[in-house]
Structures are given as structure tokens and as C-alpha cells.
Coordinates of C-alpha atoms (C1' of nucleotides) in Angstrom, one line a residue:
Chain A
X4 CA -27.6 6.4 -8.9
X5 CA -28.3 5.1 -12.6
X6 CA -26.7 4.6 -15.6
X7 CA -27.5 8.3 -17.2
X8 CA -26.9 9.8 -13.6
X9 CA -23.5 8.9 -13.8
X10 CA -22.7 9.4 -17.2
X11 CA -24.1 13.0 -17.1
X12 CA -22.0 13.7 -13.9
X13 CA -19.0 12.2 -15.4
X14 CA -19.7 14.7 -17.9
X15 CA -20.2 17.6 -16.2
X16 CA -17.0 16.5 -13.7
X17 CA -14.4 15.3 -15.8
X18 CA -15.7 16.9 -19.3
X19 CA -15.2 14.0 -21.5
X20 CA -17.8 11.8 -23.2
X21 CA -18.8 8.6 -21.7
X22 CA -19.8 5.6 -23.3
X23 CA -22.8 3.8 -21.8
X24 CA -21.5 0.4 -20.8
X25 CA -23.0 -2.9 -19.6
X26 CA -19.7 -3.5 -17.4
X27 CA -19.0 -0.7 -15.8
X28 CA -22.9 0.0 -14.3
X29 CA -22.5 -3.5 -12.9
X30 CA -19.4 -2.6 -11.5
X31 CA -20.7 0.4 -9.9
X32 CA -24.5 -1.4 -9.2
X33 CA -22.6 -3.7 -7.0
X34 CA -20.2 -0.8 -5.6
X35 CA -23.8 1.1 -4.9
X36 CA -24.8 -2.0 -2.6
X37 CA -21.6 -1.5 -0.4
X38 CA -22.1 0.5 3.0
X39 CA -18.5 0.0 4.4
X40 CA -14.7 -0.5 2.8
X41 CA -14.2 -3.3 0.9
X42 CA -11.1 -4.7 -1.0
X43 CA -11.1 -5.3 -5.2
X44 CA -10.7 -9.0 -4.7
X45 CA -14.2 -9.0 -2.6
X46 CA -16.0 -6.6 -5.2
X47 CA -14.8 -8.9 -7.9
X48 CA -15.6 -12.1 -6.6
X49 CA -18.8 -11.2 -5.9
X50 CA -19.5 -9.8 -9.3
X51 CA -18.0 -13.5 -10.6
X52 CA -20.5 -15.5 -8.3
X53 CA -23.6 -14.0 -9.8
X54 CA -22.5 -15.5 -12.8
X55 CA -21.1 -12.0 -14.6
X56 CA -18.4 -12.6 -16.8
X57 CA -15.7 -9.4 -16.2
X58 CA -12.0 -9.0 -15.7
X59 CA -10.3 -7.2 -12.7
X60 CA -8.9 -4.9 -15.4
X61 CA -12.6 -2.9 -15.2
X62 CA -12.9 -3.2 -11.6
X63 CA -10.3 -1.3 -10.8
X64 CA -10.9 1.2 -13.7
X65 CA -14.4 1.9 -12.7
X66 CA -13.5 2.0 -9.1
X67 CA -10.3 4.3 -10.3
X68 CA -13.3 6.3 -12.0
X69 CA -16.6 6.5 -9.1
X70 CA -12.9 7.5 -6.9
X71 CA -12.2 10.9 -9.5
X72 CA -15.3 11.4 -9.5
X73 CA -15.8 11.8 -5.5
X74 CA -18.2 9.2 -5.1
X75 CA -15.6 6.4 -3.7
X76 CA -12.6 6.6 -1.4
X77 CA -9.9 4.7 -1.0
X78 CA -8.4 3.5 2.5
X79 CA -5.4 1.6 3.0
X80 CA -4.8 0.2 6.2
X81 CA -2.1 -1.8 7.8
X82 CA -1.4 -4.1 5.3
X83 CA -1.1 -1.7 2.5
X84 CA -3.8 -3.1 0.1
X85 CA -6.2 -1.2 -1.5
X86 CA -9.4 -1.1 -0.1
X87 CA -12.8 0.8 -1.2
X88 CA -15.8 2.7 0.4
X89 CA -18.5 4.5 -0.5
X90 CA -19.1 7.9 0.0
X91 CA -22.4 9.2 2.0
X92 CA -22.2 12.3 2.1
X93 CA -19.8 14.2 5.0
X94 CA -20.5 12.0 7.3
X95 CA -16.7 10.4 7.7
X96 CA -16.2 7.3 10.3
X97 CA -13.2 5.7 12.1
X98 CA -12.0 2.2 12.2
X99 CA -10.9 -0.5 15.0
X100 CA -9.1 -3.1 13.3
X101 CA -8.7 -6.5 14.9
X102 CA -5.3 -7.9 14.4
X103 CA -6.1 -11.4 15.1
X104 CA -8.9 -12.1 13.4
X105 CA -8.7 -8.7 10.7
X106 CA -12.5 -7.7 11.4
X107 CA -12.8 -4.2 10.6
X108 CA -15.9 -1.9 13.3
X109 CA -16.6 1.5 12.4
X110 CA -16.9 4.3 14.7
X111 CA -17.6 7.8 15.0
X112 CA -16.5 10.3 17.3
X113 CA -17.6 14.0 17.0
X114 CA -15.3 14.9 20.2
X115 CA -12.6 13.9 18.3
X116 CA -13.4 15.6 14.8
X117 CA -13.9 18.7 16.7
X118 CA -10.6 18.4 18.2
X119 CA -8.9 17.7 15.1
X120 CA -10.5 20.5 13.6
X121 CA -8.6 22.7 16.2
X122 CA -4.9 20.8 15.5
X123 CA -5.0 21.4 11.8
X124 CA -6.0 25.1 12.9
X125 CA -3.2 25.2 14.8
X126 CA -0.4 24.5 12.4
X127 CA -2.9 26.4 10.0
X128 CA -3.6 23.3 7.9
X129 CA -6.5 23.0 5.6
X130 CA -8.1 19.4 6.0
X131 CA -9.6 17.8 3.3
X132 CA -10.2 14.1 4.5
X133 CA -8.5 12.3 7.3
X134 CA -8.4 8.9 8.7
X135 CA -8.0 7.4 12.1
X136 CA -7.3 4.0 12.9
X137 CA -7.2 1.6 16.4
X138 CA -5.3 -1.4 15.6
X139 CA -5.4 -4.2 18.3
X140 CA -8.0 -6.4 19.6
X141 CA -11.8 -6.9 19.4
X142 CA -13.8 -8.2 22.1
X143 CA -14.3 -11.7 21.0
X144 CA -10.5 -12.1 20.5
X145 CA -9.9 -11.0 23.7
X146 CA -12.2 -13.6 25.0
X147 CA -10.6 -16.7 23.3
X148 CA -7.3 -15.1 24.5
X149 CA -7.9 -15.6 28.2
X150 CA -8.8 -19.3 27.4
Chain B
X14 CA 22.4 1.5 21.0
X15 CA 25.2 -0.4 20.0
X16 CA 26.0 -3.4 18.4
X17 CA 26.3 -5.5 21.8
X18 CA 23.3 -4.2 22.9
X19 CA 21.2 -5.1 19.8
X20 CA 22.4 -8.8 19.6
X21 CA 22.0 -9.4 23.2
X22 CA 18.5 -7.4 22.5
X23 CA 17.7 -9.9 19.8
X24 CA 19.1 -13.1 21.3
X25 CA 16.2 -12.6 24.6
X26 CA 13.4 -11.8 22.0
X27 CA 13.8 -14.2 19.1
X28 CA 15.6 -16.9 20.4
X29 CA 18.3 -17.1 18.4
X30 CA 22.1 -16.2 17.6
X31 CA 22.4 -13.4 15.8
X32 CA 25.8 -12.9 14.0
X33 CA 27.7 -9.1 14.3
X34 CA 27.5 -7.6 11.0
X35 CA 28.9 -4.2 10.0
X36 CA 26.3 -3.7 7.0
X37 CA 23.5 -4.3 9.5
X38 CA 25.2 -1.9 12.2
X39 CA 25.3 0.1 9.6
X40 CA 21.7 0.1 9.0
X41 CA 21.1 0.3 12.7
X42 CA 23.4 3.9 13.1
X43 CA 21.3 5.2 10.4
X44 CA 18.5 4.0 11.6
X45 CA 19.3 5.4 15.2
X46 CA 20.1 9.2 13.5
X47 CA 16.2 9.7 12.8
X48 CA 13.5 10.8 14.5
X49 CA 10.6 10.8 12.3
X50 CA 9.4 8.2 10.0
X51 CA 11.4 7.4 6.5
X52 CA 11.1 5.8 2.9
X53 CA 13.4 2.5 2.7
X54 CA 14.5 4.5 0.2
X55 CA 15.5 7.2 2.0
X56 CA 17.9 5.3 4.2
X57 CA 19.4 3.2 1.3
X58 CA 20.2 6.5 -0.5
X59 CA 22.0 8.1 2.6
X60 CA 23.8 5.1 3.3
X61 CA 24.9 4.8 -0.2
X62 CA 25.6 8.9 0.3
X63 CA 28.0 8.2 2.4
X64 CA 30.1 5.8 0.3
X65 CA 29.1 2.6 2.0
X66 CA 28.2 -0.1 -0.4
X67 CA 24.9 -1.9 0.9
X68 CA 21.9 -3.7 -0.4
X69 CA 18.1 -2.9 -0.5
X70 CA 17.9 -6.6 0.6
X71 CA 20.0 -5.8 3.8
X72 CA 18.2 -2.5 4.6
X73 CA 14.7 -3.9 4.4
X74 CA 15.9 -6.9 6.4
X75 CA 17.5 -4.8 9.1
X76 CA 14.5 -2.6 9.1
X77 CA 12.1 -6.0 9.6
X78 CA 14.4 -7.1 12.0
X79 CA 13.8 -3.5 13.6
X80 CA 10.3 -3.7 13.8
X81 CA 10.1 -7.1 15.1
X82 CA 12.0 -6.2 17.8
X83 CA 9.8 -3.4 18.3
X84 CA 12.3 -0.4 18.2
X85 CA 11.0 0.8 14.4
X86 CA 7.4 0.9 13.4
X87 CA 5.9 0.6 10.0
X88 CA 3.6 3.3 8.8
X89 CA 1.7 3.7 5.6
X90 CA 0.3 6.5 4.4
X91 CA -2.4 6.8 1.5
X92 CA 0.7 6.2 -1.0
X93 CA 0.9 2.8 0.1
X94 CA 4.6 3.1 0.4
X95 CA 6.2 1.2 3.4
X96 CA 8.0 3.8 5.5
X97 CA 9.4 3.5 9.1
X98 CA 9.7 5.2 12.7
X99 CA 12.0 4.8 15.3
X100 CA 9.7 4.2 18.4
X101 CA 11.1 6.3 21.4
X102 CA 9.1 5.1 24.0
X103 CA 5.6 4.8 24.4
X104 CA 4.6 8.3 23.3
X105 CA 3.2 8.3 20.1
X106 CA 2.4 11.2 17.4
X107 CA 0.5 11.5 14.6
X108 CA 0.3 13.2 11.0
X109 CA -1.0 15.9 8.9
X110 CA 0.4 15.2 5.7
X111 CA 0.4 18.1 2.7
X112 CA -0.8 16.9 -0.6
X113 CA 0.2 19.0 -2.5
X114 CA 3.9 19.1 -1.3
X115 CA 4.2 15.9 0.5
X116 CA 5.4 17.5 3.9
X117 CA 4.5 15.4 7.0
X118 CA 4.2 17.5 10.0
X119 CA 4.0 15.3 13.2
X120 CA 1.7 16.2 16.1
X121 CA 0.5 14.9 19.9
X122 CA -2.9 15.9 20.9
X123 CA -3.3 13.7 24.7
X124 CA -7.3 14.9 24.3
X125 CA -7.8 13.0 21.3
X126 CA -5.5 9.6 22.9
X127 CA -8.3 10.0 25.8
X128 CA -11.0 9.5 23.8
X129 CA -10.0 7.1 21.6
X130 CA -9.1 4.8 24.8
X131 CA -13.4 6.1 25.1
X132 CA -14.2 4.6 21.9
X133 CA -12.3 1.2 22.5
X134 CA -13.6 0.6 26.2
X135 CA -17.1 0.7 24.4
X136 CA -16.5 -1.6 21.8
X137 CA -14.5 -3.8 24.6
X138 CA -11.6 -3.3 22.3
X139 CA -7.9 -3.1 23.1
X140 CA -5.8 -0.8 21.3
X141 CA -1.7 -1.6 21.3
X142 CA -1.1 0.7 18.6
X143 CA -2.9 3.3 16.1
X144 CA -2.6 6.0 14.1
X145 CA -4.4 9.2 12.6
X146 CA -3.6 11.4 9.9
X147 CA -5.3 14.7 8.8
X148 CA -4.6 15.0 4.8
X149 CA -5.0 18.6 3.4
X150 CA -3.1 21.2 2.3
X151 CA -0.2 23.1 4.7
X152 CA 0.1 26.6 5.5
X153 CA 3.0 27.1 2.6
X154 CA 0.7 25.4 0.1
X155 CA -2.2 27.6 1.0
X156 CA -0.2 30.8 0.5
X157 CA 0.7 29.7 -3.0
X158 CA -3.1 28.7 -3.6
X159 CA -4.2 32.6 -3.1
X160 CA -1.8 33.9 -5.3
Chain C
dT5 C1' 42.2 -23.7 12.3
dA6 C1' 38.2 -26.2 10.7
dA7 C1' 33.5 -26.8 10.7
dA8 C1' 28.9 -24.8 11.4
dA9 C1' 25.8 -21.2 11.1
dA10 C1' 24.4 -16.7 9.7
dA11 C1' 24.7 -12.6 6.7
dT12 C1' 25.2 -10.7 2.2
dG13 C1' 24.1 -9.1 -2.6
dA14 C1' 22.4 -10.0 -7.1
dA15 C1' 19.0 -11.7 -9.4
dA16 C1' 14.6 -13.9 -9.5
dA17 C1' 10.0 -14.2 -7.5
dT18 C1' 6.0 -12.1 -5.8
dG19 C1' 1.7 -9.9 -5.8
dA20 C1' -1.2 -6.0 -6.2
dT21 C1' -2.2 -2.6 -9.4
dT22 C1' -1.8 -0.3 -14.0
dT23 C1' -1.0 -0.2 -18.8
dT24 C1' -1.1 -1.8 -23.5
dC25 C1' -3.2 -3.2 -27.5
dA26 C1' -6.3 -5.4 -30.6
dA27 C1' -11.0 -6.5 -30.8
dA28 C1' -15.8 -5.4 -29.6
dA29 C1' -19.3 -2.1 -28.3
dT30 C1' -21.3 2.4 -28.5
dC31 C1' -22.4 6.7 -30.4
dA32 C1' -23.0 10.6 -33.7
dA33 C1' -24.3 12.1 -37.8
dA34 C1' -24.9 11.8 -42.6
Chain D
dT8 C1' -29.2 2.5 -41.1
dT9 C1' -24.6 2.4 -42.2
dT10 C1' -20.1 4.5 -41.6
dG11 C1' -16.6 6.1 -39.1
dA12 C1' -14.8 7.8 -34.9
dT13 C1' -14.3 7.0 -30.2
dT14 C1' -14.6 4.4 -26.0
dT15 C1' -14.6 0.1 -23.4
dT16 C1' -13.1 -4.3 -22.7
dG17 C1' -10.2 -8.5 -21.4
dA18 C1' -5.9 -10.8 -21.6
dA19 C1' -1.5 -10.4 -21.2
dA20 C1' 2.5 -7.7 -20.3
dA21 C1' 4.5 -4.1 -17.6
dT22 C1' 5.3 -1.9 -13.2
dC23 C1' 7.1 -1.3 -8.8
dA24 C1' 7.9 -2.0 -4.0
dT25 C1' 9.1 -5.7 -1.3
dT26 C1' 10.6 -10.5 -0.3
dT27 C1' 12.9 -14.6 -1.3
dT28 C1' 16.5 -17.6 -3.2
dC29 C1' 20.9 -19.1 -3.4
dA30 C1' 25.7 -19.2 -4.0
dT31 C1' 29.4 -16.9 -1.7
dT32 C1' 31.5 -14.5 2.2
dT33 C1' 31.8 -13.5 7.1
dT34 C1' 31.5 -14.6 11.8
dT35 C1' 31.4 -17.6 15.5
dT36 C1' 32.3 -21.7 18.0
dA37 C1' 34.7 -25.7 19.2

DNA sequence: TAAAAAATGAAAATGATTTTCAAAATCAAA
DNA sequence: TTTGATTTTGAAAATCATTTTCATTTTTTA
């Protein structure tokens, strides 16, 4: 997505003007480049080591915005930071969180969308987004465990 | 559980005194009165409800204390807000959480607990704890959107 | 009962996120 | 284009939930 992309679907979304900006469309170029969750701290560094001057301040103002506007998502986990990921279209995944080492693997499950699909029918519940979450440890972990 | 019972509890796990305190008792009763997770807040306000003079500082300790000991469990939803569940046993529930009223609704689906243990035997993963939560609107709220 | 250790509350600290505000950048239109 | 209006920006301040500090009080132990 470009620059004129955005603004027009900004536009047409949130039906106010917006100003074409140097800033932000790095902000979201580099938010484009992301296929998983990330945290602010991770988008921002990474801006900083190309050399691009900008402040957290529009980080988490665009980020606030491509969110509104349907194209982010945010996911807390476990340790109640903010965290960031892009949206691809429906397609939603899980997450196994390592709590030893904090890597994050994605998953998905269709058995288990179905199924959820039939508990929110049963207490008649419309869903609009969930998230699922297996906290523990990953397989290398495991490994240096028995050690 | 009474007081004896938690310091003995505490004295086998930590591996240290604990003193008997009638603001963490306190805590503790209240604590024990719920089944379903709570604000800090929450708790501190019924407390204070019920004429007893206490301190965030002492709930929120009491509450870490809890959870280290394993009988309350943190859980945070996509608020970010810290809230807590007494952990009866090893069954464990999950949410549907309104948005546009706020109501949690608590569920247990064992079809969806089987196949997450799937997903983590593939990854050579192991779970100790995790949670899911289906975010949407309730039946009440949908009602109210018709009209 | 005295000394040692732990618990308490108030206030300060923390840390992630948001807001404020003055200056800079962008746009619209004359 | 220049003007004037509006938006964006960054730095610093504000926010807000949670944790920590520390002086005082309470409990325990000897």
C-alpha cells in the first residue's frame, strides 16, 4: 500500500483530510514489511537504525491510526505490553509463547475456529476477533531443561 | 482456607516466615469469596465497602503473593488491565468478552483443550497454562443493535 | 519483655502510552 | 506563488496502573 492508497482510504474511513507526510509513510513502510506481532520499541528501533530521525510520539500515532483504520491489530499478551501485527486478510493465527526464552510461533487450527464458532453460537455471541494463546515451553527450552 | 493454612502453605513454597496479618487475611477472605476473575480494583473497593481500611499496596501484594503461590492467576484482557482468578483446581475456562458492555462470560469447551494439546505435541511444545478469548458482541448487546 | 523480622500505608518511583503545545510542513485557493 | 488554514511533528509533560521505598507499627521469637 502507498502513500495515496492510504490517504484516500483514510479518507473514505475516517472522513477527515489527511496530510501527506514523510513520517508517517515510513512508519507504515516499515509496518508493511512486518509479517508477525511486533512491539513499538522493535518498530522504532528499527526505523532509528536506518538512520531515520523520528520520535516514538509518531509511532504510536500512526500505528494508533493503520489500527482505526483496520489494517493493524493489536495483541497483548502475558506481559501486558502493547504489541502490533498486520492484518492479511481473515486469515487469523494462534500463538505458543515460550516462557523461558519469550519466543513467540504461530499456529493455526481450523478445528478449533470451527469449534469456537459453535461456543459463541451457543451463548448466541457475535464474534468479531478472538485470540488464543499456549503459554509454556518450546522445544529447544525443553531440551536445555533436561540437561 | 484459613490463615494457618496459608502460612504453613507459604512457609513450604517460598522458604520463608511469613508473619499473620489481619489486612492480608483480609485480602485472602475476599479473595476466597470469588469465583471468576476481578480488577484490583474491584477487591480494594469491596474491601473498603465494607469499612475495613486497607491499602492498594497490601492488596496488590497479597494478590502477588496469591499468584506466586499459585492459588490466583493473572489474566489480561485486550484492556491491558491486570485482573485476577482464583484457580480451583486444574480445570480451566475461558472468555467471551462483550465490547460493547464489558460482560465476561466464562466457558469450557474439553474439544478445543484436546486439540490445543494437538497443536503443542507438533511443535514439541509444553503448555502449563493458556488462555482464549472470543471478543464480540453478547446476546443483550445484539438485541439493542436491531432496534 | 526486648530484640529481630516482617507487614503496613503513604508517597515516590516506574514505565508504557497518550496528550499537549509550539514550531514546522502541507495543502487549498486566490 | 503567496497567504492562510489545517495537520503533523517532537519534546516534554501528563497519565495511569502497578511497584517500590521507607519510616512506623505489628508480630514473632528468644
Amino acid at each position: 500500500m502507498n502513500r495515496q492508497t492510504l490517504e484516500k482510504f483514510y479518507r473514505l474511513k475516517l472522513k477527515k483530510p489527511l496530510k501527506s507526510s514523510a513520517k508517517r509513510s515510513l512508519v507504515v513502510e516499515y509496518f508493511m514489511n512486518r509479517d508477525r506481532h511486533f512491539s513499538v520499541e522493535e518498530l522504532y528501533n528499527e526505523i532509528r537504525k536506518m538512520n531515520f530521525k523520528i520520535s516514538y510520539s509518531t509511532v504510536y500515532r500512526t500505528l494508533n491510526l493503520l489500527t482505526k483504520l483496520g489494517l493493524a491489530r493489536e495483541c497483548i499478551f502475558k506481559d501486558g505490553m502493547l504489541r502490533f501485527e498486520p492484518v492479511h486478510g481473515p486469515k487469523h493465527h494462534d500463538h505458543l509463547v515460550c516462557e523461558r526464552c519469550g519466543k513467540i510461533i504461530e499456529f493455526e487450527e481450523p478445528k478449533i475456529e470451527k469449534l469456537q464458532e459453535e461456543v459463541a453460537r451457543r451463548h448466541k455471541f457475535l464474534v468479531d476477533w478472538h485470540r488464543m494463546e499456549l503459554y509454556g515451553l518450546c522445544a529447544e527450552c525443553r531440551k536445555k531443561e533436561k540437561l
